[in-house]
Every structure is written in structure tokens, then in C-alpha cells.
Short mmCIF file of C-alpha atoms and ligand atoms in Angstrom, two decimals:
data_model
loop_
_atom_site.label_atom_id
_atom_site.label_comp_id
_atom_site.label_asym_id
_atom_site.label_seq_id
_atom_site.Cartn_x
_atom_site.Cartn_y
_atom_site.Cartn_z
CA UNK T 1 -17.70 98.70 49.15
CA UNK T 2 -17.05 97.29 45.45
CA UNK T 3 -16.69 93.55 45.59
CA UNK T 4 -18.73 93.16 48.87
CA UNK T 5 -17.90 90.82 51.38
CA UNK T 6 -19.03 87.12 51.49
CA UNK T 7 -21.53 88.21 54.55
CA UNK T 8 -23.30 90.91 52.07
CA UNK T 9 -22.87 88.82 49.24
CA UNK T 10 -24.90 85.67 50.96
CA UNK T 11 -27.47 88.33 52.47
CA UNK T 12 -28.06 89.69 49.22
CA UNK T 13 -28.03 86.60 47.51
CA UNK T 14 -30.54 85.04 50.30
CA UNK T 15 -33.14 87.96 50.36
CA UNK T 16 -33.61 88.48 46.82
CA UNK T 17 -33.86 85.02 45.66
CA UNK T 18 -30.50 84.35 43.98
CA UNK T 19 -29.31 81.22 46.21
CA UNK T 20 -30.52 79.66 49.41
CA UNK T 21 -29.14 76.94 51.67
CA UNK T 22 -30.40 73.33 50.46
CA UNK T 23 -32.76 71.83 52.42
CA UNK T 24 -32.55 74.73 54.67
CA UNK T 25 -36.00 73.70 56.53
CA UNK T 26 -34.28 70.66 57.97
CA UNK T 27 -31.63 72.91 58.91
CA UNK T 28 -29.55 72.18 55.60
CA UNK T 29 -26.97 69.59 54.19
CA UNK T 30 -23.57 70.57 54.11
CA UNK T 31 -22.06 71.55 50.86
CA UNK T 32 -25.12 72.08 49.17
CA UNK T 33 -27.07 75.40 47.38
CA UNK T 34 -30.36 75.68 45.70
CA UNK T 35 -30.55 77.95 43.06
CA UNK T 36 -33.82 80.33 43.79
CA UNK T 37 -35.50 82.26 40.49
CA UNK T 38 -32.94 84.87 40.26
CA UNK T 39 -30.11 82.50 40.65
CA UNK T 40 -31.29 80.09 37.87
CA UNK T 41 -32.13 82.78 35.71
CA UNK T 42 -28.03 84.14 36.37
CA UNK T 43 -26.70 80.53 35.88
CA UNK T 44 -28.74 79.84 32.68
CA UNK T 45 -27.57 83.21 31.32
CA UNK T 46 -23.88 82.31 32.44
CA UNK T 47 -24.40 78.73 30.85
CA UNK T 48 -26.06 80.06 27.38
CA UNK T 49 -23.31 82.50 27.20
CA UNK T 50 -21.24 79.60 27.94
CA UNK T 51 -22.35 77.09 24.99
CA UNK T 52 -23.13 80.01 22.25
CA UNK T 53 -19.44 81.31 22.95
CA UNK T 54 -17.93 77.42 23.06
CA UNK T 55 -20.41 75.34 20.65
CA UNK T 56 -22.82 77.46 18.42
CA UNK T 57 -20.65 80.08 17.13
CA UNK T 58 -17.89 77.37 16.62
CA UNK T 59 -17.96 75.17 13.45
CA UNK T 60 -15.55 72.58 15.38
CA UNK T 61 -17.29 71.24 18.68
CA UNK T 62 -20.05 68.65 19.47
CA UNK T 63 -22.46 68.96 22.38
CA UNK T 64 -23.22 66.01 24.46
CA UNK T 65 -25.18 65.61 27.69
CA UNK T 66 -24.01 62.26 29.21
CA UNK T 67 -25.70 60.44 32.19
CA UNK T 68 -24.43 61.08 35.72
CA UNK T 69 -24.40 57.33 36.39
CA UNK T 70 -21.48 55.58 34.17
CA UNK T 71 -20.51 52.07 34.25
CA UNK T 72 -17.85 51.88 37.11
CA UNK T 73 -15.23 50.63 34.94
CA UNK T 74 -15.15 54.19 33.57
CA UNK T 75 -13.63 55.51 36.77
CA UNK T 76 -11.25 52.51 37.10
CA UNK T 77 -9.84 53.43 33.62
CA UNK T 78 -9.75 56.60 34.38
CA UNK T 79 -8.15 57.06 37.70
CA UNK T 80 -10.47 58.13 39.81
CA UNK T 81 -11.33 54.97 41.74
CA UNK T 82 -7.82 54.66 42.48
CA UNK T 83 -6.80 58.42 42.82
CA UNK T 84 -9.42 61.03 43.60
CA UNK T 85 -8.33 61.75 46.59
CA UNK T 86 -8.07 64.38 49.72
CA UNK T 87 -5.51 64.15 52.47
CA UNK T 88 -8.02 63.72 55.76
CA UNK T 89 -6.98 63.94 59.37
CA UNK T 90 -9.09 63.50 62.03
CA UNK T 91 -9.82 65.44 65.41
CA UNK T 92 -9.75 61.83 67.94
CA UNK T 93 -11.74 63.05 70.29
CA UNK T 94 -14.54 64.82 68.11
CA UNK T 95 -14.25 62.22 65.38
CA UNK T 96 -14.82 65.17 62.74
CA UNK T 97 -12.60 64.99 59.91
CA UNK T 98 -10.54 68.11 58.38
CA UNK T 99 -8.27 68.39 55.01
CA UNK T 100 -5.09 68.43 55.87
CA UNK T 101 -3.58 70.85 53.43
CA UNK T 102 -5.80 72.96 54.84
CA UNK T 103 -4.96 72.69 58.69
CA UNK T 104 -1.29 73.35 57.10
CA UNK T 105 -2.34 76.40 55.15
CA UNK T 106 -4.13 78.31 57.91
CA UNK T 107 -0.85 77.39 60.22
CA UNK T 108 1.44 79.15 57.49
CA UNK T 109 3.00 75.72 56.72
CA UNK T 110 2.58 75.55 52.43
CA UNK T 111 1.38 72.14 52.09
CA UNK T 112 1.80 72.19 48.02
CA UNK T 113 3.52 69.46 46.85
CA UNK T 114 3.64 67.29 50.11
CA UNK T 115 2.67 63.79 49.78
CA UNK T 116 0.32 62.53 52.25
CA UNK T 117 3.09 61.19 54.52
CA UNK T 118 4.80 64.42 54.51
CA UNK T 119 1.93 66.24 54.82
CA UNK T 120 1.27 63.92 58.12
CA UNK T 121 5.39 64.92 59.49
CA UNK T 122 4.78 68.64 59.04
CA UNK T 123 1.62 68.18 61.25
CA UNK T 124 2.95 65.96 64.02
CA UNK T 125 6.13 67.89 63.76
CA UNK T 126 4.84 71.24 64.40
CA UNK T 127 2.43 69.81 67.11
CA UNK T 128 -0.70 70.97 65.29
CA UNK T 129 -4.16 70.90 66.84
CA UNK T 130 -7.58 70.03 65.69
CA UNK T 131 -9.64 73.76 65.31
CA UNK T 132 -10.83 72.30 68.59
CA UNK T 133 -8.20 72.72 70.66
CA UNK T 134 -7.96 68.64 70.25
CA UNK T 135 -5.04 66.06 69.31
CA UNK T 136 -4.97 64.99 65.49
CA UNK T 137 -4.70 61.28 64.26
CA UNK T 138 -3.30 60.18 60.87
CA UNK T 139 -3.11 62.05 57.28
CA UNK T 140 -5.43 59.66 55.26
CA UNK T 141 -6.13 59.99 51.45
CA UNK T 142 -10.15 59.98 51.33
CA UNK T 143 -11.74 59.30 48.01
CA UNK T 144 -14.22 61.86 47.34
CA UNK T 145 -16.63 60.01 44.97
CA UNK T 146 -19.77 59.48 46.73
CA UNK T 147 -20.72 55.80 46.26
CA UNK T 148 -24.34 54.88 45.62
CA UNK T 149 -26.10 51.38 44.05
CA UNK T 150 -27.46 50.33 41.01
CA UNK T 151 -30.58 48.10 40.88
CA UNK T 152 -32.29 46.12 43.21
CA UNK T 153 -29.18 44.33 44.22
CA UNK T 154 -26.39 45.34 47.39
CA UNK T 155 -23.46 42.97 46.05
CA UNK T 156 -20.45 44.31 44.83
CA UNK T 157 -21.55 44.34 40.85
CA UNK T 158 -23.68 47.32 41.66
CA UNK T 159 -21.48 49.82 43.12
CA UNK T 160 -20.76 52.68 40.84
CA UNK T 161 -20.77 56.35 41.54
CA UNK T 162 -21.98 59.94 41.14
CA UNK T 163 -19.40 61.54 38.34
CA UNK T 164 -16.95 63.73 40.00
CA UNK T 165 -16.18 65.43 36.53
CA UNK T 166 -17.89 65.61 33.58
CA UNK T 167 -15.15 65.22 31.01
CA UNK T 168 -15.86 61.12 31.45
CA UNK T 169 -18.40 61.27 29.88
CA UNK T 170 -17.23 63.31 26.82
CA UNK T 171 -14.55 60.26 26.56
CA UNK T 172 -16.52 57.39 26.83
CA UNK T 173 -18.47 58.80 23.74
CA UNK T 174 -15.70 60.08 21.90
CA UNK T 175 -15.99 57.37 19.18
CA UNK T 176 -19.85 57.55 19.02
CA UNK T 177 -19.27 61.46 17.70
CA UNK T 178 -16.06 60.57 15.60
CA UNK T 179 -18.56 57.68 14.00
CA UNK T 180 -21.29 60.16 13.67
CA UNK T 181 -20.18 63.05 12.56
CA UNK T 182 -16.17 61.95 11.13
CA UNK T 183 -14.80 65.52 12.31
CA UNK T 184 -11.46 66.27 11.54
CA UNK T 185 -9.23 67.35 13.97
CA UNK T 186 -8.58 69.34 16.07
CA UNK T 187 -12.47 69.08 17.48
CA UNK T 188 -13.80 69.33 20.55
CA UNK T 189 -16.60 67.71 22.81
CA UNK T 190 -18.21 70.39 25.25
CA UNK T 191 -20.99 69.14 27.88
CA UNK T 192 -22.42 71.40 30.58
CA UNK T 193 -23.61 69.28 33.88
CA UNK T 194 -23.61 68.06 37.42
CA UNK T 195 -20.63 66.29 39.18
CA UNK T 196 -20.21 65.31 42.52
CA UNK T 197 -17.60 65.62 45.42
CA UNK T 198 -17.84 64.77 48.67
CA UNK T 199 -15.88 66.94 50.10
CA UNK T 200 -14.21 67.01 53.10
CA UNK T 201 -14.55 70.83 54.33
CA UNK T 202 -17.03 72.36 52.01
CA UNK T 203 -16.47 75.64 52.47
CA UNK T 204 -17.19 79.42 51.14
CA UNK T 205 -20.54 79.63 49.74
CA UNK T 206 -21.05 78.03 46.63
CA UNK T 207 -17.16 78.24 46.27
CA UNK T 208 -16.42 74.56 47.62
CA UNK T 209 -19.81 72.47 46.97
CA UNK T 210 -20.48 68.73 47.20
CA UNK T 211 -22.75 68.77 44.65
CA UNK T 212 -21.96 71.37 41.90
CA UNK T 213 -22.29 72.23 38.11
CA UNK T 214 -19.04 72.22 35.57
CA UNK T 215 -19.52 73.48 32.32
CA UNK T 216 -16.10 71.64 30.16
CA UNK T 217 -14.87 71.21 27.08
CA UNK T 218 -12.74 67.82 25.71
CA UNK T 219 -10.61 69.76 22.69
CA UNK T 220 -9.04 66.78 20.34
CA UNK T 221 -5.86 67.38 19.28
CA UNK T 222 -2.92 65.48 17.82
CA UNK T 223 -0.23 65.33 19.81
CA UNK T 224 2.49 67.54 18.43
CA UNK T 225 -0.65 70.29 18.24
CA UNK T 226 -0.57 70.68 22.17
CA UNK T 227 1.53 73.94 23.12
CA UNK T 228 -0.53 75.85 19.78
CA UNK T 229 -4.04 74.45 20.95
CA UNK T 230 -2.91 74.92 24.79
CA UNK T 231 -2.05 79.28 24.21
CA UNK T 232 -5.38 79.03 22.03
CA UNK T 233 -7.69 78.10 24.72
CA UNK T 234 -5.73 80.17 27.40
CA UNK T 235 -6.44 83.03 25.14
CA UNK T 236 -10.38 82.02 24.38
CA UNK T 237 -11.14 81.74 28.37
CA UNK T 238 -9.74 85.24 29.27
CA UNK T 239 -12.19 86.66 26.39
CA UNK T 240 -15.01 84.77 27.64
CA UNK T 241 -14.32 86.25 31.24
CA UNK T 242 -13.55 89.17 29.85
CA UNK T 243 -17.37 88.84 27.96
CA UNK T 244 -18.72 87.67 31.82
CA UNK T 245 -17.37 91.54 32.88
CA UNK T 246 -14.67 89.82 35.25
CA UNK T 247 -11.90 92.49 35.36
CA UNK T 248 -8.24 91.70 34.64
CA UNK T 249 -7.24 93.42 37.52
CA UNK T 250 -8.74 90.26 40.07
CA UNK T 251 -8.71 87.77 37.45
CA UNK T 252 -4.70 85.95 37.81
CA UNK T 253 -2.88 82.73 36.26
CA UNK T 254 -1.25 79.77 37.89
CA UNK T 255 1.32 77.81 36.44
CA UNK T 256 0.44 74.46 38.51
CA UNK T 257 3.71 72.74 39.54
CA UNK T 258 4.40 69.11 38.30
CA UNK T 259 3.61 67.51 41.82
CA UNK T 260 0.51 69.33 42.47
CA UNK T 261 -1.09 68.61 38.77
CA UNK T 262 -3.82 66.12 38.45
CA UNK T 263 -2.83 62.63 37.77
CA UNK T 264 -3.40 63.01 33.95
CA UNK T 265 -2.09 66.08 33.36
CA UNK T 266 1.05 67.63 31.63
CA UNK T 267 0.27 71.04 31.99
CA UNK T 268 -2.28 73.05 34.24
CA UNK T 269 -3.12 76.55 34.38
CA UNK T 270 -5.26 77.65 37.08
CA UNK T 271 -7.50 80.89 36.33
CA UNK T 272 -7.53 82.31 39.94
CA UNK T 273 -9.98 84.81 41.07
CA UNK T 274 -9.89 87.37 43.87
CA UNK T 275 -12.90 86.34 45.76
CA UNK T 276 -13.64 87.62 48.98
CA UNK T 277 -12.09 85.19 50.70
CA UNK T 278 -8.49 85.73 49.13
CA UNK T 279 -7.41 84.49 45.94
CA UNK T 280 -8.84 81.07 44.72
CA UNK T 281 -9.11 78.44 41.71
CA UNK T 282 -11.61 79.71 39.67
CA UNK T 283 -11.32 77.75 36.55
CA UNK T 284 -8.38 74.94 35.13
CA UNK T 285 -6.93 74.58 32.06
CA UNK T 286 -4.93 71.13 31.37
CA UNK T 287 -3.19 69.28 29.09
CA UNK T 288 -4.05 65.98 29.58
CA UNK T 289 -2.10 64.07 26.96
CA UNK T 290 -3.46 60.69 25.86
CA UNK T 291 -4.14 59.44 29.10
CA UNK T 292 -7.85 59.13 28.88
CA UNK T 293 -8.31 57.81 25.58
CA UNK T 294 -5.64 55.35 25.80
CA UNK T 295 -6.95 54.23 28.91
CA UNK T 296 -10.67 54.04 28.03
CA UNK T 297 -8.97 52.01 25.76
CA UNK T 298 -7.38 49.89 27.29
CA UNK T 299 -10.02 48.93 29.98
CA UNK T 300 -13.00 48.95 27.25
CA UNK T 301 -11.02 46.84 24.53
CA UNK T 302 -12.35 49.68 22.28
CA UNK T 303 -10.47 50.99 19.40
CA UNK T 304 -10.09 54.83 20.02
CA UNK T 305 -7.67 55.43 17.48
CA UNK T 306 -8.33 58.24 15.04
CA UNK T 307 -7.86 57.93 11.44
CA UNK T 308 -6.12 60.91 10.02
CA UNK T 309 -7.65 61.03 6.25
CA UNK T 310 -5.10 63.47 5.12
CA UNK T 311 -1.68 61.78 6.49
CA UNK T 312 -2.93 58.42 6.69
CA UNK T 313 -2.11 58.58 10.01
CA UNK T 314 -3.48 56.07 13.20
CA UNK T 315 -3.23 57.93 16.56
CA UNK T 316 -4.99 58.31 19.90
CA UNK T 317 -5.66 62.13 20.01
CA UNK T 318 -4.34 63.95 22.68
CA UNK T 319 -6.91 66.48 24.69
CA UNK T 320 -6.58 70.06 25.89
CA UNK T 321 -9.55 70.61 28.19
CA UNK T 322 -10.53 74.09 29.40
CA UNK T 323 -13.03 73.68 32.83
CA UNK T 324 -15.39 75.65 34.55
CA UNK T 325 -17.58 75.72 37.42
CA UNK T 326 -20.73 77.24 37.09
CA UNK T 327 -21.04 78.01 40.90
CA UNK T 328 -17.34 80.14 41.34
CA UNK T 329 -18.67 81.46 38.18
CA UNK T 330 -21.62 83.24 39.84
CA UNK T 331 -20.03 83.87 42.36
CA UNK T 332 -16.91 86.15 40.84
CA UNK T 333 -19.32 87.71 38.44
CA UNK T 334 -21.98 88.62 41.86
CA UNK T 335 -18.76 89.54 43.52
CA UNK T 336 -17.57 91.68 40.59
CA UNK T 337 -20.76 93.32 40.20
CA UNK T 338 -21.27 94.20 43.61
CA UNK T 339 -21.60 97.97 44.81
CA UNK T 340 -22.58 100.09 46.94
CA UNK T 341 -23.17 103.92 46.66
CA UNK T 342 -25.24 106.42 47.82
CA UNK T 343 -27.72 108.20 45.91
CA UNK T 344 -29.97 111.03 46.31
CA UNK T 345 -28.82 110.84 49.52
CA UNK T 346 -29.47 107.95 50.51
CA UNK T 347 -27.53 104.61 50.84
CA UNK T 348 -27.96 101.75 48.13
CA UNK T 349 -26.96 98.21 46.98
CA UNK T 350 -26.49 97.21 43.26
CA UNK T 351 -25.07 94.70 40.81
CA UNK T 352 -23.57 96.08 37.98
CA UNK T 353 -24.38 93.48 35.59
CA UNK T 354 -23.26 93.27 32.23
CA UNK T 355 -26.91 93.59 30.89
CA UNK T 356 -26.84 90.03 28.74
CA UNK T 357 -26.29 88.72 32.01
CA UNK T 358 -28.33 90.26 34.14
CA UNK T 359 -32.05 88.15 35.38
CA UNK T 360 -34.37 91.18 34.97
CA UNK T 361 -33.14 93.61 32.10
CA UNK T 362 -36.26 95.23 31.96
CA UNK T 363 -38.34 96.30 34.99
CA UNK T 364 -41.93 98.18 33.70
CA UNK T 365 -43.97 100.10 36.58
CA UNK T 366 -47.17 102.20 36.47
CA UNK T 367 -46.10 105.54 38.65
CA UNK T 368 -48.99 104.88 40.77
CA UNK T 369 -50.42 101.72 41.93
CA UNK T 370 -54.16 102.98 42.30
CA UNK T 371 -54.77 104.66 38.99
CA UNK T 372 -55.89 102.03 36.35
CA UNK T 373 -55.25 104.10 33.00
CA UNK T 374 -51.53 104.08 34.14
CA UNK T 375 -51.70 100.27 35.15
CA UNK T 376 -53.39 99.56 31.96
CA UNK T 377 -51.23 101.61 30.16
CA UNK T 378 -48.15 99.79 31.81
CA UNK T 379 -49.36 96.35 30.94
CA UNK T 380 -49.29 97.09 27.61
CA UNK T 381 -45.14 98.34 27.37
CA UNK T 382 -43.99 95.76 29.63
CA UNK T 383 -46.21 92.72 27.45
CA UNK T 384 -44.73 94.91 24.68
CA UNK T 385 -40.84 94.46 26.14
CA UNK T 386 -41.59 91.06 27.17
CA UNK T 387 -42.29 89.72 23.53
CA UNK T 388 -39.03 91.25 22.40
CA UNK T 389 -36.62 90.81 25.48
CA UNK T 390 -38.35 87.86 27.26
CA UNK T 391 -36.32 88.81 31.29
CA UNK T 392 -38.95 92.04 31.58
CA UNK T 393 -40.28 92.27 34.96
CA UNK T 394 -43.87 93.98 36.18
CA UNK T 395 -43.89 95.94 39.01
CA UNK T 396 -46.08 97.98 41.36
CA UNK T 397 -45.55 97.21 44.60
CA UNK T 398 -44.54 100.17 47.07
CA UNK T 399 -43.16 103.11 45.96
CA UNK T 400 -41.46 104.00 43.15
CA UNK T 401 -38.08 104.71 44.81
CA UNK T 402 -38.30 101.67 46.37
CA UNK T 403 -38.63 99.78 43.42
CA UNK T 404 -35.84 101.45 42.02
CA UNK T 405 -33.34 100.29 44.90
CA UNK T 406 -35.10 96.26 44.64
CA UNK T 407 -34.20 96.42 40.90
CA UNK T 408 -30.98 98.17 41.32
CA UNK T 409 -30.12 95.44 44.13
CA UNK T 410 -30.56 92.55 41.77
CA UNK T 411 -28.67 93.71 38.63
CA UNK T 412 -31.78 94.89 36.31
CA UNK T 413 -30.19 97.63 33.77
CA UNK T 414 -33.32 99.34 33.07
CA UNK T 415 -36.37 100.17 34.39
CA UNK T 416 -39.26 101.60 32.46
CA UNK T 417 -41.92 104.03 34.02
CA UNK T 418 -45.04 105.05 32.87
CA UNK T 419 -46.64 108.17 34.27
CA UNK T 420 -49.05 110.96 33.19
CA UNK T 421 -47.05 112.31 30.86
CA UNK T 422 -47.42 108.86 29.03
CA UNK T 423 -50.94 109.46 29.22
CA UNK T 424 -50.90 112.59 27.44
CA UNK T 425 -51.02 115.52 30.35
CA UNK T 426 -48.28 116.83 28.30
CA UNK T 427 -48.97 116.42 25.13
CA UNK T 428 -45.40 116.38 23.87
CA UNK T 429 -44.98 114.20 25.89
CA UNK T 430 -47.57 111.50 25.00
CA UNK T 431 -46.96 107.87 24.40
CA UNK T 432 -43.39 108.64 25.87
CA UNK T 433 -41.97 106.86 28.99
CA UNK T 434 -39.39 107.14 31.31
CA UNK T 435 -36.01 104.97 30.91
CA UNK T 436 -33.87 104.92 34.25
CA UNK T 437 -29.93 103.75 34.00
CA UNK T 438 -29.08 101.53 36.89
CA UNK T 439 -25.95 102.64 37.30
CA UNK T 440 -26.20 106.52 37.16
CA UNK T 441 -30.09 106.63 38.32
CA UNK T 442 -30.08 109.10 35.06
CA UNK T 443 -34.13 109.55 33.57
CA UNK T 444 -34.43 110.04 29.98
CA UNK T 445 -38.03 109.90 27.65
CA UNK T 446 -37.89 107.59 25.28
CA UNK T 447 -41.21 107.25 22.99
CA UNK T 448 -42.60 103.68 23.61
CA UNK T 449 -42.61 103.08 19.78
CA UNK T 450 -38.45 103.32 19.95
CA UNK T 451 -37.44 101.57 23.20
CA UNK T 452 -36.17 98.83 22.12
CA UNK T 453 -32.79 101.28 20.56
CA UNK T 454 -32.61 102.78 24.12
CA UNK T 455 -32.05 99.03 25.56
CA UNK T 456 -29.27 96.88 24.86
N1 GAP O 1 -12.28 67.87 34.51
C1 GAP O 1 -11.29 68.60 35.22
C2 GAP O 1 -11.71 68.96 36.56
O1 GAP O 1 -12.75 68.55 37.04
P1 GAP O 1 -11.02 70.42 38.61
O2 GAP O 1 -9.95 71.45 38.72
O3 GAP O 1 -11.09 69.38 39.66
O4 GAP O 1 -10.82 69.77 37.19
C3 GAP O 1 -12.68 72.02 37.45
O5 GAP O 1 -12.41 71.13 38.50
C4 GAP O 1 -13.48 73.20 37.94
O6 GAP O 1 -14.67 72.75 38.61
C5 GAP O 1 -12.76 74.07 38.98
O7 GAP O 1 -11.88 74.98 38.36
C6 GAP O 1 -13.92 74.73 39.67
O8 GAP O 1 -14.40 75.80 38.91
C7 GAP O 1 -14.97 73.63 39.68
N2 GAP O 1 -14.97 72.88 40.95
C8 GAP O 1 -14.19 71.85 41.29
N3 GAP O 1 -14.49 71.38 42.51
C9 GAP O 1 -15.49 72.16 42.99
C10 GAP O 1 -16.25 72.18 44.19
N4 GAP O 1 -16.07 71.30 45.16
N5 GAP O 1 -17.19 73.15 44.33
C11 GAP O 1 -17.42 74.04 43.34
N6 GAP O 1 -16.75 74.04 42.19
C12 GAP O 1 -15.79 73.12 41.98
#
């Protein structure tokens, strides 16, 4: 099936490395994933990808990397202390705690747009249970920023917490890069990172984590600029998904409505993704005005005004940010990518990769294991590949065809065989090698000398 299901897509992903449950020896912690070698090697490629497409090959955005621990009057000022919040209800007799909206959603009620109060009416009104069969309490709003301490001191001073976004940090040193570097606008801050959610139901894979990876951009605007820079970005994240290989066809927008936006935000798109599981957010777009600046502002006593050299203007910019999470990210492009076939009669798994993304994009094997002129002969094309591609993989483990179906299962475009020919038993044939497509299992010689045109 193209696509997979989430049950092949976590087997895969599980027995070839790509992501396993955290701390999965102690029987795991909810909510979180660790990347294994193939995993890291997709996110990195997803990331770089990322930053060359948003920062390097732009002449108008500034990197940062910001800590994870900010001074907790950056999430008074900015709203989350106050407002990051999930509507919570809990089973009374289990004690566990579910989201709300969701309890509505999977009863057909559409919880969008219901306050928390409303949200609590529709549930006592329709005489909802808990998933176990069990009476519900109250609809609570439950902040989801996990709380931790700074320093050797428990008093209140030292509370702060994990970031639950990244853009914070692109704010708070907004004026260090305007002071730095005097852009002009419109510029933008982009920052790749961890945030942190505690989350009441994480759910779906690496879909709805409490600990996950964002990879956002801050783009400074001034305000009349908004609906131009706003169609701009909209237009520059359907190329880059449209660079990740995520079809059109399963790739949708959302128009958020007013009462289901983000406290900050004007506008919000929602990129929405067909994931196994039925259509979700995959990405945001938002318009969020002035509120950041003018409250770091405000709370900081900072001036964040920008000086516009050319009109002589004084203004706080207003920001467009475009936001991704690495995590759905992997997963749409796994999920995209996913096939299965049968070939040579005979059933198979693959990822059809786009080959810049793919972990292994070269795998090199000797035809036979025991034979040392063909291992010898091997080392040398795949040390070869390796200089020039870096992701080439050496393998001779089993047989050949089942190398073939372990490379074809985790993405790798091509793999590279060297066999007697190579050696010179036909002498036409000498120093030549055999390059295998992935996706049509096709064989064609290459000589060694000019593999590096047959790969791309
Ligand atoms: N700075 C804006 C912001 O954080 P968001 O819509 O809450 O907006 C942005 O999150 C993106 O981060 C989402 O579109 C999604 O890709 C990812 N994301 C958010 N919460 C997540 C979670 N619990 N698990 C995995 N990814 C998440």
C-alpha cells in the first residue's frame, strides 16, 4: 500500500533504526522518541534542507540558536504563562486526565471554537463518558509548559520553564541582530531547536510529542507589508514541501477561524497533511502583528523600535512567522515515501526518497562475501563514493538480494555492486560496476571512473 499505515510505518521505522521509543528499557516515557542513526541522519537532511532553503541561499535572514532556558519574564510578556493552555477533563474514578476537544471530536461534537465552559456544557450535556466507561469531572485549562528550577534555590525566583516555542527566543534577541548587523527590512530571524509541551494526550507517533523539534522563522515586516509578506511565505513553504517530495494531492490549507487562532495572531494558515491517521496540522503560518515585540517591550523596558533609515520612520515591526515541526516533518515525508510492491516475484518494502533526502544514497557491496579481490576491490569504490557523497554505505552481509530489499526498505537510491566482471573476466567489462535503481530494481554498468554522473 502507498502511504503505509502508522502500524508499518512504526515497524519499519523501529527495525531499521529510524526512531525508537525513549527510554524504551524502562518501558518508555510518554510522548517521547529517540532518533536512532537512520532517523538523525533523515532529520539532519530535513533540517539542512531546511536552513540552506530559509537562511543560506537568502541574503535577508539571521540564524540564531537561543538557550532553552529564558528568563521567566519572557513567557509572562509573551503570553504563555498566562495562556498556553489545553482544555483537560478528568476520568474521577481513574484520575487520568483527557483533552477535552478531543473527547468531543471522537463523539462527532466539533469542539472548534468552544470556550472551555462551553466545551464543559457540550460534555455534560450529551452525557459523555471517560474512554473508560467512567463519569467525567470539570473542563479545566492546563498549562502545558513543563516547569523546572533554576539554581540551587526552590523559592519562587527560580521557577522558569522549558520553551514551548522557539520563536521567543528569536524576539528576545531581535535588537541584538538589528544592533549587529542594522538589516533593513523586511528581515527575518530563523532558529532550528527543541521546545517543550506537556501534553495532555500525546498521541500518533512522533505526531503529538512532549518533547519535540521546530524549525521557525521570525520574518520582520512593517506593518502595512503584512498581506504581501503573508502570500510570500505561503508561496515559499509549498515549494519547500514541494522540494521535501510531499505531493499536492495530501498536502491541504486551513484558513484558521478568528476564535481558534493563537492569542497573538491575526491570521493563521494551517498546512495540513494527510497522515495516516486522517488529516492533521502539519505546519502554521501566522501573522502575528506587533504583539511580541511590543510586549517584550513593554515587560523588558527595552526599546524595540526600528529605525527606518529611508522614511525616517520609528515603528515596532510587525512579524509573519512560517513554523515547522521537524517530527510531522519526518513523518509525512516517511509516510509519502512509503511503498510496497512486488518484485521478481517476490513481496518488498521501500521508501521512495527524494535522493538529497535519503540517509544512505549510496550502498557499495562485493558480489560475494568470501572472495577478497572483490572485497578489496569494493573497498576501494565505496571509500571512492564516500569522499565525494559522504551517506555511502558498505555492505556484505547475506545475500545480495537481500541487501537489495534492506537498502530498498530504508530509502537508499542506489546501490553499487562489484562483481567479476569488475575484475576483468570480461574484459569489456573491466573496471565497470553495477548501478541498481531503487525504484525500478533496473541494473546498468557504469565504469567506476564515471559514477559519480550516474548518481544524483
Ligand atoms: N511558534 C508558533 C508555534 O509554535 P504551533 O502551531 O503551536 O505554533 C508549530 O506549532 C508547529 O510545531 C506545528 O505546526 C507542528 O509542526 C509542531 N508541533 C506543535 N506541537 C507539537 C507537538 N506536540 N508534537 C509535535 N510537533 C508539534
Amino acid at each position: 500500500m502507498d502511504g503505509g499505515t502508522m502500524e508499518q510505518l512504526i515497524s519499519l521505522c523501529k527495525r531499521r533504526g529510524f526512531v525508537y521509543q525513549g527510554s524504551e528499557i524502562y518501558g518508555g516515557l510518554a510522548g517521547t522518541w529517540d532518533y536512532g542513526p537512520l532517523g538523525v541522519a533523515l532529520k539532519k537532511n530535513i533540517e539542512n534542507l531546511w536552513w540552506k532553503t530559509f537562511v543560506t541561499d537568502r541574503e535577508d535572514m539571521y540564524g540564531i540558536d537561543a538557550a532553552i532556558l529564558m528568563n521567566p519574564r519572557a513567557w509572562a510578556a509573551s503570553g504563555h504563562a498566562d495562556g498556553f493552555a489545553d482544555p483537560l477533563i478528568e476520568d474521577v474514578k481513574t484520575r487520568k486526565r483527557y483533552r477535552a476537544d478531543h473527547l468531543l471530536e471522537e463523539a462527532g461534537i466539533d469542539p472548534k471554537g468552544m470556550s472551555a465552559t462551553e466545551m464543559d456544557k457540550a460534555i455534560q450535556g450529551s452525557k459523555l463518558k471517560s474512554p473508560e466507561g467512567n463519569a467525567l469531572g470539570e473542563v479545566r485549562q492546563f498549562n502545558m509548559m513543563f516547569k523546572t528550577q533554576v539554581g540551587a534555590t526552590e523559592d519562587a525566583a527560580s521557577v522558569t520553564y522549558l520553551r514551548p516555542e522557539t520563536a521567543g527566543g528569536m524576539f528576545v534577541n531581535y535588537k541584538n541582530v538589528v544592533d549587529s548587523f542594522h538589516p533593513k527590512l523586511p528581515f527575518g530571524m530563523a532558529q532550528i531547536g527543541k521546545a517543550f509541551r506537556n501534553e495532555i494526550a500525546p498521541r500518533d507517533f512522533i505526531f503529538r510529542v512532549r518533547e519535540l523539534e521546530q524549525m521557525e522563522i521570525e520574518y520582520f515586516i512593517r506593518p502595512d507589508d503584512w498581506e504581501r509578506a503573508f502570500e510570500e511565505w505561503r508561496v515559499a513553504m509549498h515549494a519547500f514541501a514541494k522540494n521535501l517530495g510531499l505531493s499536492g494531492e495530501r498536502l491541504h490549507e486551513l484558513e484558521v477561524a478568528p476564535e481558534d487562532r493563537a492569542h497573538y495572531s491575526k491570521r493563521t494558515i494551517d498546512f495540513e497533511f494527510d497522515f495516516p491517521f486522517g488529516k492533521k496540522e502539519l505546519w502554521g503560518l501566522a501573522y502575528r502583528t506587533d504583539f511580541d515585540l511590543s510586549a517584550h517591550a513593554k515587560e523588558s523596558g527595552m526599546d524595540l523600535f526600528f529605525f527606518d533609515e529611508e522614511t525616517k520612520e520609528r515603528f515596532i515591526p510587525h512579524v509573519i512567522e512560517p513554523s515547522f515541526g521537524v517530527g510531522r516533518t519526518l513523518l509525512a515525508v516517511l509516510s509519502e515515501s512509503y511503498r510496497e510492491d512486488e518484485m521478481n516475484g517476490e513481496k518488498r518494502v521501500f521508501l521512495k526518497l527524494p535522493s538529497h533526502l535519503a540517509p544512505v544514497r549510496i550502498a557499495v557491496f562485493p558480489l560475494l562475501k568470501n572472495r577478497p579481490e572483490l572485497v578489496a576491490k569494493a573497498r576501494e569504490v565505496f571509500l571512492l563514493l564516500k569522499k565525494e557523497f559522504g551517506n555511502v554505505l558498505f555492505d556484505d552481509n547475506g545475500n545480495i538480494g537481500k541487501r537489495y530489499r534492506r537498502q530498498d526498505e530504508i530509502g537508499t537510491p542506489y546501490c553499487v555492486t562489484i562483481d567479476f566482471d569488475t575484475l576483468g573476466e570480461k574484459p569489456e567489462h573491466k573496471d565497470t560496476v553495477t548501478v541498481r535503481d531503487r525504484d525500478t530494481g533496473e541494473q546498468k554498468r557504469a565504469p567506476i571512473a564515471e559514477l559519480t554522473k550516474y548518481i544524483i
